[in-house]
Amino acid sequence: MSPQVPPNPAEKEPRPGAPEVVPSGEDSYVARVARGAGISTAGQGVGRLLGYLTQILIARLFGPASYGFYTAGVAALNLAQIVSRFGMENGVVRYVAHYRARGDAARVRGTIIQAVAVSCLVSLLLSAVMFFGAGFMAGWYYKEPAMADVLRAFSAVLPFFVFMMMVLWATQGFQTVTYAAYVQQIIRPALYLLLVPAFYLVSDGIVGVVAAYGFSMLLGGAVAVYFLWRLFPEIFDPKVRPKFETRALFSVSVPMSISTGAQYLNTWSATWILAYFASGAPVGIFNAAARTATFSTIVRFAFSGIFSPIISSLHAQGDRENMGRLYKDISRWIFMGAFAIFMVILLLSHEILALFGGDFTAGWAALILVAFAQLYSSSVGPTPRMLAMTDNQNVVMFATATAALVGVGVSVLLVGLASTPEAKILGAAVGMSSAIISENTLTLAAVRRRLGFWPYNAEWLKPLAAGLLAAGAAYLLGLALPFSAAIPTIVAVGAAFGVSYLALLLLFGLSATDREFVAAFWNVARRYLRRGRGRS
């Protein structure tokens, strides 16, 4: 829900607000990316797993129909929080990094205060609209009276959600993904998973689950503020008078707000349209499939967070050589991880959806279709971030808006014309996939045309070959397994694929930058292991 550089998490913890000191020989851009992506990937993995377990728990507690109403409420909440942010997350990352590089604490403080304040004020207005308009929307759009209580419950969550997210985006302007990963991917999802059964026991229905969701946001926001203070103690220092650069902040935020809204449509428009034509169980089944498909985006999001401030800095320095090198390498690394996840989904689509309940396996075709679209998205690399951090945010706005229109049009056509729930679910998947593919094709073309960068080369053949060969071996193992239960099958086939894939990648050979990345990544892991043993 779901958002991502340099205190070095691998080094000794710096004093609050102190600049990072990176050891000699370890400050290449590849090493910095490896350190940041390592933390973020771990956070993304843990966060996605915790979130996925929570979704499975909710689906099993309430069944497909109520889970569908919950999903529709989450879609409404995400729309409201994106509108509330008004693109400020892009502005705060860019200008906090920009002013911090100049040593301008007053403008750093002003940028953070202004971005958070504007977003929170808008969220309060939208929260009121959601609350008082819930009855109308439940009857007119969803055609289900039970949705009114769900929407009212989510309206109370909105301000806490927006505040937490904006504070976390502000921490990323200091070129660190560590704290955002801690809160967004570990602390907040873990709290939610623990709170769901507790609230389920003492509350009535799905509204209690929403209350647990909101309480986890409140606690997550408090932790985010603490981490921001550690990075930038001046945020609460009255002696540092904030200076507001409103025009600069809004010049990035306004066009990117349109882009972010369009990206929301690319992700959620199919759910909205499906909720209009077939609310309840079909929405729940489609959400289980689409949420599973987004597992392949873990790697892309992990790299995108560290990529943005580094690319912004390189662009300011006019260092196009390192920009192109990083873009090509990161795109390949993202694909290597995403391709592995996609192949596991392809091999185990029925078994994975069965975790939600037997009725959810009807979404297996939708799962594979959306997962393929997400794989394509990963293969082009962080193109929207590349454009946004190089003064091409208007191009991102055009690409995402165009893709959103394509996705909405395809979804309305296919879902509206479908005559069965299964066909409507598949139509929604085609609509969502068409939006994802359109957006990434347009941004890839823009990066090529405007910046002259292209992600693909012969090195891509190695992960392709490794993934296909490993999938073949895992598939044969699956045929020979003596059991058919979902969890043992997922564990056995998934492990076989993972081990084979890694072995084949090593057998085919790593490039120089691959070896540099792995070495830096391994150094981070060793230091964390030593730190953990020291604490014990």
Coordinates of C-alpha atoms in Angstrom, one line a residue:
M1 CA 0.0 0.0 0.0
S2 CA 1.0 0.0 -0.7
P3 CA 5.4 3.6 -0.9
Q4 CA 11.8 4.6 -0.2
V5 CA 19.8 7.6 1.2
P6 CA 23.4 8.8 3.3
P7 CA 23.4 7.3 6.8
N8 CA 25.1 4.1 6.0
P9 CA 23.1 1.4 7.8
A10 CA 26.1 -0.9 7.6
E11 CA 28.4 1.5 9.6
K12 CA 28.5 2.6 13.2
E13 CA 25.4 4.6 14.0
P14 CA 26.1 8.4 13.5
R15 CA 25.1 10.9 16.0
P16 CA 21.7 12.5 15.2
G17 CA 22.0 14.9 12.3
A18 CA 25.7 14.2 11.7
P19 CA 26.9 13.7 8.1
E20 CA 27.8 10.2 7.2
V21 CA 31.4 9.1 7.0
V22 CA 31.8 6.3 4.5
P23 CA 35.0 4.2 4.6
S24 CA 37.5 4.8 1.8
G25 CA 37.0 2.5 -1.2
E26 CA 33.3 1.8 -0.3
D27 CA 31.7 5.0 -1.6
S28 CA 31.2 4.1 -5.3
Y29 CA 27.7 4.5 -6.5
V30 CA 27.2 0.8 -7.0
A31 CA 28.2 0.2 -3.4
R32 CA 25.9 2.9 -2.1
V33 CA 23.0 1.4 -4.1
A34 CA 23.9 -2.0 -2.7
R35 CA 23.8 -0.8 0.9
G36 CA 20.5 1.1 0.5
A37 CA 18.8 -1.6 -1.7
G38 CA 19.9 -4.3 0.8
I39 CA 18.1 -2.6 3.6
S40 CA 15.1 -1.7 1.5
T41 CA 14.8 -5.2 -0.1
A42 CA 14.9 -6.8 3.4
G43 CA 12.2 -4.3 4.5
Q44 CA 10.1 -4.8 1.4
G45 CA 10.3 -8.6 1.7
V46 CA 9.4 -8.6 5.4
G47 CA 6.7 -6.0 4.8
R48 CA 5.1 -7.7 1.9
L49 CA 5.1 -11.0 3.8
L50 CA 3.5 -9.5 6.8
G51 CA 0.9 -7.7 4.7
Y52 CA 0.2 -10.8 2.7
L53 CA -0.3 -12.9 5.9
T54 CA -2.7 -10.2 7.1
Q55 CA -4.7 -10.3 3.9
I56 CA -4.9 -14.1 4.2
L57 CA -6.0 -13.8 7.8
I58 CA -8.8 -11.3 6.9
A59 CA -9.9 -13.4 3.9
R60 CA -10.2 -16.5 6.0
L61 CA -11.9 -14.8 8.9
F62 CA -14.6 -13.1 6.8
G63 CA -14.8 -14.9 3.4
P64 CA -14.6 -13.6 -0.2
A65 CA -17.6 -11.2 0.0
S66 CA -16.6 -9.3 3.2
Y67 CA -13.0 -9.3 2.1
G68 CA -14.2 -7.7 -1.2
F69 CA -15.9 -4.9 0.8
Y70 CA -12.7 -4.4 2.8
T71 CA -10.7 -4.2 -0.5
A72 CA -13.1 -1.6 -1.9
G73 CA -12.5 0.4 1.2
V74 CA -8.8 0.2 0.9
A75 CA -9.0 1.4 -2.7
A76 CA -11.0 4.4 -1.6
L77 CA -8.5 5.1 1.2
N78 CA -5.6 4.9 -1.2
L79 CA -7.2 7.3 -3.6
A80 CA -7.9 9.8 -0.8
Q81 CA -4.3 9.6 0.6
I82 CA -2.8 10.1 -2.9
V83 CA -5.0 13.2 -3.5
S84 CA -4.0 14.4 0.0
R85 CA -0.3 14.1 -0.7
F86 CA -0.7 16.3 -3.8
G87 CA 2.6 15.1 -5.1
M88 CA 4.4 16.6 -2.1
E89 CA 6.3 13.3 -1.6
N90 CA 8.3 13.9 -4.7
G91 CA 9.0 17.5 -3.8
V92 CA 10.1 16.8 -0.3
V93 CA 12.5 14.1 -1.4
R94 CA 14.0 16.2 -4.1
Y95 CA 14.4 19.5 -2.2
V96 CA 15.4 18.1 1.1
A97 CA 18.2 16.4 -0.7
H98 CA 18.9 19.6 -2.7
Y99 CA 19.0 22.0 0.3
R100 CA 20.8 19.5 2.6
A101 CA 23.6 19.3 0.0
R102 CA 23.9 23.1 0.3
G103 CA 23.9 22.9 4.1
D104 CA 20.7 25.0 4.2
A105 CA 19.0 23.7 7.3
A106 CA 16.4 26.5 7.3
R107 CA 15.1 25.5 3.9
V108 CA 15.3 21.8 4.7
R109 CA 13.1 22.5 7.7
G110 CA 10.7 24.7 5.8
T111 CA 10.3 22.1 3.0
I112 CA 9.5 19.3 5.5
I113 CA 7.0 21.4 7.5
Q114 CA 5.3 22.8 4.4
A115 CA 5.0 19.4 2.6
V116 CA 3.6 17.6 5.7
A117 CA 1.3 20.5 6.7
V118 CA -0.3 20.9 3.2
S119 CA -0.8 17.1 2.9
C120 CA -2.4 16.8 6.3
L121 CA -4.8 19.7 5.8
V122 CA -6.0 18.2 2.6
S123 CA -6.4 14.8 4.2
L124 CA -8.6 16.3 6.9
L125 CA -10.9 17.8 4.3
L126 CA -11.1 14.6 2.4
S127 CA -11.7 12.6 5.6
A128 CA -14.8 14.7 6.2
V129 CA -16.0 14.2 2.6
M130 CA -15.6 10.4 3.0
F131 CA -17.4 10.3 6.3
F132 CA -20.4 12.4 5.3
G133 CA -20.6 11.0 1.7
A134 CA -20.3 7.3 2.8
G135 CA -24.1 6.6 2.7
F136 CA -24.5 8.2 -0.7
M137 CA -21.5 6.2 -2.2
A138 CA -22.7 2.9 -0.6
G139 CA -26.1 3.2 -2.3
W140 CA -25.2 4.8 -5.6
Y141 CA -21.9 3.3 -6.5
Y142 CA -21.4 0.1 -4.5
K143 CA -25.1 -0.8 -4.3
E144 CA -24.4 -2.3 -0.9
P145 CA -25.5 -0.6 2.3
A146 CA -22.8 -2.4 4.3
M147 CA -20.1 -0.3 2.5
A148 CA -21.2 2.9 4.3
D149 CA -19.8 1.8 7.7
V150 CA -16.6 0.5 6.0
L151 CA -16.1 3.9 4.2
R152 CA -16.7 5.9 7.5
A153 CA -14.2 3.7 9.3
F154 CA -11.6 4.3 6.6
S155 CA -12.2 8.0 6.7
A156 CA -10.9 8.2 10.2
V157 CA -7.8 6.3 9.2
L158 CA -6.9 8.8 6.4
P159 CA -5.1 11.6 8.3
F160 CA -2.9 9.2 10.2
F161 CA -2.0 7.4 7.0
V162 CA -1.1 10.6 5.2
F163 CA 1.0 12.0 8.1
M164 CA 3.0 8.7 8.5
M165 CA 3.7 8.5 4.8
M166 CA 4.8 12.2 4.4
V167 CA 7.2 12.0 7.4
L168 CA 8.7 8.8 5.9
W169 CA 9.1 10.5 2.5
A170 CA 10.9 13.3 4.3
T171 CA 13.4 10.9 5.8
Q172 CA 14.3 9.7 2.3
G173 CA 15.4 13.2 1.3
F174 CA 18.4 12.5 3.6
Q175 CA 19.5 9.8 1.2
T176 CA 18.5 6.9 3.5
V177 CA 15.8 4.2 3.0
T178 CA 16.6 2.6 6.3
Y179 CA 14.0 4.4 8.4
A180 CA 11.2 4.2 5.8
A181 CA 11.9 0.5 5.5
Y182 CA 11.8 0.0 9.3
V183 CA 8.4 1.8 9.7
Q184 CA 6.6 1.2 6.4
Q185 CA 7.7 -2.4 5.8
I186 CA 8.3 -3.9 9.2
I187 CA 7.0 -2.0 12.2
R188 CA 3.6 -0.9 10.9
P189 CA 2.7 -4.2 9.1
A190 CA 3.8 -6.2 12.1
L191 CA 1.6 -4.1 14.4
Y192 CA -1.4 -4.5 12.0
L193 CA -1.0 -8.3 11.8
L194 CA -0.9 -8.4 15.6
L195 CA -3.8 -6.1 16.1
V196 CA -6.2 -7.7 13.6
P197 CA -7.1 -10.8 15.7
A198 CA -7.3 -8.6 18.9
F199 CA -9.7 -6.2 17.3
Y200 CA -11.6 -9.0 15.7
L201 CA -12.3 -10.5 19.1
V202 CA -13.6 -7.3 20.7
S203 CA -15.3 -5.5 17.7
D204 CA -18.0 -6.1 15.2
G205 CA -17.1 -7.4 11.7
I206 CA -14.8 -5.8 9.2
V207 CA -15.0 -2.3 10.8
G208 CA -12.9 -3.7 13.7
V209 CA -10.2 -4.7 11.2
V210 CA -10.2 -1.1 9.8
A211 CA -9.8 0.2 13.4
A212 CA -6.8 -2.0 13.8
Y213 CA -5.5 -0.6 10.5
G214 CA -5.8 2.9 11.7
F215 CA -4.2 2.3 15.1
S216 CA -1.2 0.7 13.4
M217 CA -0.9 3.9 11.3
L218 CA -1.0 6.1 14.4
L219 CA 1.8 4.2 16.0
G220 CA 3.8 4.0 12.8
G221 CA 3.5 7.8 12.5
A222 CA 4.9 8.3 16.0
V223 CA 7.9 6.1 15.2
A224 CA 8.4 7.9 11.9
V225 CA 8.6 11.3 13.7
Y226 CA 11.3 9.9 16.0
F227 CA 13.4 8.7 13.1
L228 CA 13.1 12.0 11.3
W229 CA 14.3 13.8 14.5
R230 CA 17.3 11.4 14.6
L231 CA 18.2 12.4 11.0
F232 CA 17.5 16.1 11.4
P233 CA 17.3 17.4 15.0
E234 CA 16.7 20.9 13.6
I235 CA 13.2 19.9 12.7
F236 CA 12.1 20.7 16.3
D237 CA 14.7 23.5 16.9
P238 CA 12.9 26.9 17.1
K239 CA 16.2 28.6 16.6
V240 CA 16.2 27.3 13.0
R241 CA 13.6 29.5 11.4
P242 CA 12.0 27.7 8.5
K243 CA 12.3 29.2 5.0
F244 CA 9.6 28.1 2.6
E245 CA 10.3 27.8 -1.1
T246 CA 6.7 27.3 -2.1
R247 CA 7.1 27.8 -5.9
A248 CA 10.0 25.3 -6.1
L249 CA 8.1 22.7 -4.0
F250 CA 4.9 23.1 -6.0
S251 CA 6.7 23.1 -9.4
V252 CA 7.6 19.5 -8.8
S253 CA 4.7 18.4 -6.7
V254 CA 1.8 19.6 -8.9
P255 CA 2.7 17.7 -12.1
M256 CA 3.8 14.7 -10.1
S257 CA 0.5 14.7 -8.2
I258 CA -1.2 14.2 -11.6
S259 CA 1.3 11.4 -12.3
T260 CA 0.8 9.8 -8.9
G261 CA -3.0 9.9 -9.4
A262 CA -2.7 8.3 -12.7
Q263 CA -0.4 5.6 -11.3
Y264 CA -3.1 5.0 -8.7
L265 CA -5.6 4.5 -11.4
N266 CA -3.2 2.0 -13.1
T267 CA -3.2 0.0 -9.9
W268 CA -6.7 0.5 -8.5
S269 CA -9.1 1.4 -11.4
A270 CA -9.8 -2.2 -12.2
T271 CA -10.9 -2.7 -8.6
W272 CA -13.1 0.3 -8.7
I273 CA -14.7 -0.8 -12.0
L274 CA -15.1 -4.4 -10.8
A275 CA -16.7 -3.1 -7.5
Y276 CA -19.3 -1.2 -9.6
F277 CA -20.3 -4.1 -11.8
A278 CA -19.8 -7.0 -9.4
S279 CA -19.2 -6.0 -5.7
G280 CA -18.3 -8.5 -3.0
A281 CA -16.7 -11.8 -3.8
P282 CA -15.3 -11.0 -7.3
V283 CA -13.5 -7.9 -5.9
G284 CA -12.0 -10.0 -3.1
I285 CA -10.8 -12.7 -5.5
F286 CA -9.3 -10.2 -7.9
N287 CA -7.6 -8.4 -5.1
A288 CA -6.0 -11.6 -3.8
A289 CA -4.7 -12.3 -7.4
A290 CA -3.5 -8.7 -8.0
R291 CA -1.9 -8.4 -4.6
T292 CA 0.0 -11.7 -5.1
A293 CA 1.2 -10.5 -8.5
T294 CA 2.7 -7.3 -7.0
F295 CA 5.2 -9.4 -5.1
S296 CA 7.5 -9.1 -8.2
T297 CA 7.6 -5.3 -7.6
I298 CA 9.5 -5.7 -4.3
V299 CA 12.9 -5.4 -5.9
R300 CA 11.9 -2.5 -8.1
F301 CA 10.6 -0.5 -5.1
A302 CA 13.7 -1.3 -3.1
F303 CA 16.0 0.1 -5.7
S304 CA 13.8 3.0 -6.6
G305 CA 14.0 4.6 -3.2
I306 CA 17.8 4.8 -3.2
F307 CA 18.0 5.5 -6.9
S308 CA 16.0 8.8 -6.8
P309 CA 18.2 11.0 -4.6
I310 CA 21.4 9.6 -6.2
I311 CA 20.2 10.3 -9.7
S312 CA 19.0 13.8 -8.6
S313 CA 22.5 14.5 -7.3
L314 CA 24.3 13.1 -10.4
H315 CA 22.0 15.2 -12.6
A316 CA 22.8 18.3 -10.7
Q317 CA 26.5 17.5 -11.2
G318 CA 26.0 16.8 -14.9
D319 CA 27.5 13.3 -14.5
R320 CA 25.7 11.5 -17.4
E321 CA 28.2 8.7 -17.5
N322 CA 27.4 7.5 -14.0
M323 CA 23.7 8.1 -14.6
G324 CA 23.6 5.8 -17.6
R325 CA 25.7 3.2 -15.9
L326 CA 23.5 3.1 -12.8
Y327 CA 20.3 3.0 -14.8
K328 CA 21.5 0.1 -16.9
D329 CA 22.8 -1.9 -13.9
I330 CA 19.9 -1.3 -11.6
S331 CA 17.4 -2.2 -14.4
R332 CA 19.1 -5.5 -14.8
W333 CA 19.3 -6.2 -11.1
I334 CA 15.6 -5.4 -10.7
F335 CA 14.7 -7.8 -13.5
M336 CA 16.8 -10.6 -12.0
G337 CA 14.9 -10.5 -8.8
A338 CA 11.5 -9.9 -10.4
F339 CA 11.9 -12.7 -12.9
A340 CA 12.5 -15.2 -10.1
I341 CA 9.3 -14.1 -8.3
F342 CA 7.3 -14.3 -11.5
M343 CA 8.5 -17.8 -12.3
V344 CA 7.5 -19.0 -8.8
I345 CA 4.0 -17.4 -9.3
L346 CA 3.7 -19.1 -12.7
L347 CA 4.6 -22.5 -11.3
L348 CA 2.4 -22.2 -8.2
S349 CA -0.5 -19.9 -9.0
H350 CA -3.3 -22.3 -7.8
E351 CA -1.4 -23.3 -4.6
I352 CA -0.7 -19.7 -3.7
L353 CA -4.3 -18.5 -4.1
A354 CA -5.5 -21.5 -2.2
L355 CA -3.9 -20.0 0.9
F356 CA -6.8 -17.4 0.9
G357 CA -9.4 -20.1 0.7
G358 CA -10.7 -22.6 -1.9
D359 CA -12.9 -20.0 -3.7
F360 CA -9.9 -17.8 -4.4
T361 CA -8.3 -20.2 -6.9
A362 CA -10.8 -18.9 -9.5
G363 CA -8.4 -15.9 -9.9
W364 CA -5.4 -18.0 -11.1
A365 CA -5.5 -16.7 -14.7
A366 CA -5.8 -13.1 -13.5
L367 CA -2.8 -13.7 -11.2
I368 CA -0.5 -14.8 -14.0
L369 CA -1.7 -12.0 -16.4
V370 CA -1.0 -9.2 -13.9
A371 CA 2.2 -10.8 -12.7
F372 CA 3.5 -10.8 -16.3
A373 CA 2.6 -7.1 -16.6
Q374 CA 4.5 -6.4 -13.4
L375 CA 7.5 -8.3 -14.7
Y376 CA 7.5 -6.1 -17.8
S377 CA 7.3 -3.0 -15.5
S378 CA 10.3 -4.3 -13.6
S379 CA 12.3 -5.0 -16.8
V380 CA 12.3 -1.3 -17.9
G381 CA 13.8 -0.2 -14.6
P382 CA 12.9 2.9 -12.5
T383 CA 12.1 5.0 -15.6
P384 CA 9.5 7.3 -13.8
R385 CA 12.0 8.1 -11.1
M386 CA 14.7 8.7 -13.7
L387 CA 12.5 11.2 -15.5
A388 CA 11.2 12.9 -12.4
M389 CA 14.7 13.5 -11.0
T390 CA 16.0 15.0 -14.2
D391 CA 13.4 17.7 -14.7
N392 CA 11.2 15.6 -17.0
Q393 CA 8.3 15.2 -14.5
N394 CA 5.8 16.5 -17.1
V395 CA 6.7 13.5 -19.3
V396 CA 5.9 11.2 -16.4
M397 CA 2.6 13.0 -16.0
F398 CA 1.7 12.5 -19.6
A399 CA 2.7 8.8 -19.7
T400 CA 0.9 7.8 -16.5
A401 CA -2.2 9.8 -17.5
T402 CA -2.4 8.2 -20.9
A403 CA -1.9 4.7 -19.4
A404 CA -4.6 5.4 -16.8
L405 CA -7.1 6.2 -19.6
V406 CA -6.1 3.1 -21.4
G407 CA -6.6 1.0 -18.3
V408 CA -9.9 2.5 -17.4
G409 CA -11.2 2.1 -21.0
V410 CA -10.2 -1.5 -21.3
S411 CA -11.6 -2.4 -17.8
V412 CA -14.9 -0.7 -18.4
L413 CA -15.3 -2.5 -21.8
L414 CA -14.3 -6.0 -20.7
V415 CA -15.8 -6.0 -17.2
G416 CA -19.0 -4.4 -18.3
L417 CA -19.5 -6.8 -21.2
A418 CA -18.6 -9.9 -19.2
S419 CA -21.5 -12.2 -18.2
T420 CA -19.9 -14.3 -15.5
P421 CA -18.0 -13.4 -12.3
E422 CA -14.9 -15.3 -13.6
A423 CA -15.0 -13.3 -16.9
K424 CA -15.3 -10.1 -15.0
I425 CA -12.3 -10.9 -12.9
L426 CA -10.3 -11.7 -16.0
G427 CA -11.5 -8.5 -17.7
A428 CA -10.3 -6.5 -14.7
A429 CA -6.9 -8.2 -14.9
V430 CA -6.6 -7.3 -18.6
G431 CA -7.5 -3.7 -17.9
M432 CA -4.9 -3.5 -15.1
S433 CA -2.2 -5.1 -17.2
S434 CA -2.8 -2.9 -20.1
A435 CA -2.4 0.2 -17.9
I436 CA 0.9 -1.1 -16.4
I437 CA 2.3 -2.0 -19.8
S438 CA 1.3 1.3 -21.4
E439 CA 2.8 3.4 -18.7
N440 CA 6.1 1.6 -18.7
T441 CA 6.4 1.5 -22.5
L442 CA 5.9 5.3 -22.7
T443 CA 8.4 6.1 -19.9
L444 CA 11.0 3.7 -21.4
A445 CA 10.6 5.5 -24.7
A446 CA 11.0 8.9 -23.0
V447 CA 14.2 7.9 -21.2
R448 CA 15.6 6.7 -24.5
R449 CA 14.6 9.8 -26.4
R450 CA 15.3 12.5 -23.8
L451 CA 18.3 11.1 -21.9
G452 CA 19.7 8.6 -24.4
F453 CA 19.7 5.7 -21.9
W454 CA 18.6 2.1 -22.7
P455 CA 18.5 -0.7 -20.1
Y456 CA 18.9 -3.8 -22.2
N457 CA 22.1 -5.6 -23.3
A458 CA 23.4 -9.1 -23.7
E459 CA 23.9 -9.6 -19.9
W460 CA 20.1 -10.0 -19.7
L461 CA 20.3 -13.4 -21.4
K462 CA 21.9 -14.9 -18.3
P463 CA 19.0 -14.4 -15.9
L464 CA 16.5 -15.3 -18.6
A465 CA 18.3 -18.6 -19.3
A466 CA 18.8 -19.3 -15.6
G467 CA 15.2 -18.7 -14.8
L468 CA 13.8 -20.8 -17.5
L469 CA 16.1 -23.8 -16.8
A470 CA 15.4 -23.5 -13.0
A471 CA 11.6 -23.4 -13.6
G472 CA 11.8 -26.5 -15.7
A473 CA 13.6 -28.4 -13.0
A474 CA 11.2 -27.1 -10.3
Y475 CA 8.2 -28.1 -12.5
L476 CA 9.4 -31.6 -12.8
L477 CA 10.0 -31.8 -9.1
G478 CA 6.4 -30.7 -8.6
L479 CA 5.1 -33.5 -10.7
A480 CA 7.0 -36.0 -8.6
L481 CA 6.0 -34.7 -5.2
P482 CA 4.1 -37.3 -3.1
F483 CA 1.7 -34.7 -1.6
S484 CA -0.8 -32.1 -3.0
A485 CA -1.3 -29.7 0.0
A486 CA -0.6 -26.1 -0.9
I487 CA 2.0 -25.1 1.8
P488 CA 4.3 -28.1 1.4
T489 CA 4.1 -27.8 -2.4
I490 CA 5.0 -24.1 -2.3
V491 CA 7.9 -24.7 0.0
A492 CA 9.4 -27.6 -1.9
V493 CA 8.9 -26.2 -5.5
G494 CA 9.9 -22.6 -4.5
A495 CA 13.0 -23.8 -2.7
A496 CA 14.0 -26.0 -5.7
F497 CA 13.6 -23.1 -8.1
G498 CA 15.5 -20.6 -5.9
V499 CA 18.5 -22.8 -5.3
S500 CA 18.7 -23.8 -9.0
Y501 CA 18.3 -20.1 -10.2
L502 CA 21.1 -18.8 -8.0
A503 CA 23.4 -21.7 -8.9
L504 CA 22.8 -21.1 -12.6
L505 CA 23.4 -17.4 -12.3
L506 CA 26.8 -18.1 -10.7
L507 CA 27.6 -20.7 -13.3
F508 CA 26.9 -18.3 -16.1
G509 CA 29.1 -15.7 -14.5
L510 CA 28.7 -12.3 -12.9
S511 CA 29.7 -9.0 -14.5
A512 CA 32.2 -6.6 -12.8
T513 CA 29.4 -4.4 -11.4
D514 CA 27.5 -7.5 -10.3
R515 CA 30.5 -8.6 -8.3
E516 CA 30.9 -5.1 -6.8
F517 CA 27.2 -5.1 -5.9
V518 CA 27.3 -8.6 -4.3
A519 CA 30.5 -7.7 -2.3
A520 CA 29.0 -4.5 -0.9
F521 CA 25.7 -6.3 -0.1
W522 CA 27.6 -9.0 1.7
N523 CA 29.6 -6.5 3.7
V524 CA 26.3 -5.0 4.9
A525 CA 25.0 -8.4 5.9
R526 CA 28.3 -9.3 7.8
R527 CA 28.3 -6.0 9.7
Y528 CA 24.6 -6.5 10.7
L529 CA 25.4 -10.0 11.8
R530 CA 28.3 -8.9 13.9
R531 CA 26.3 -6.1 15.4
G532 CA 23.5 -8.6 16.2
R533 CA 26.0 -10.9 18.0
G534 CA 27.5 -8.0 19.9
R535 CA 24.0 -7.0 21.2
S536 CA 23.3 -10.6 22.3

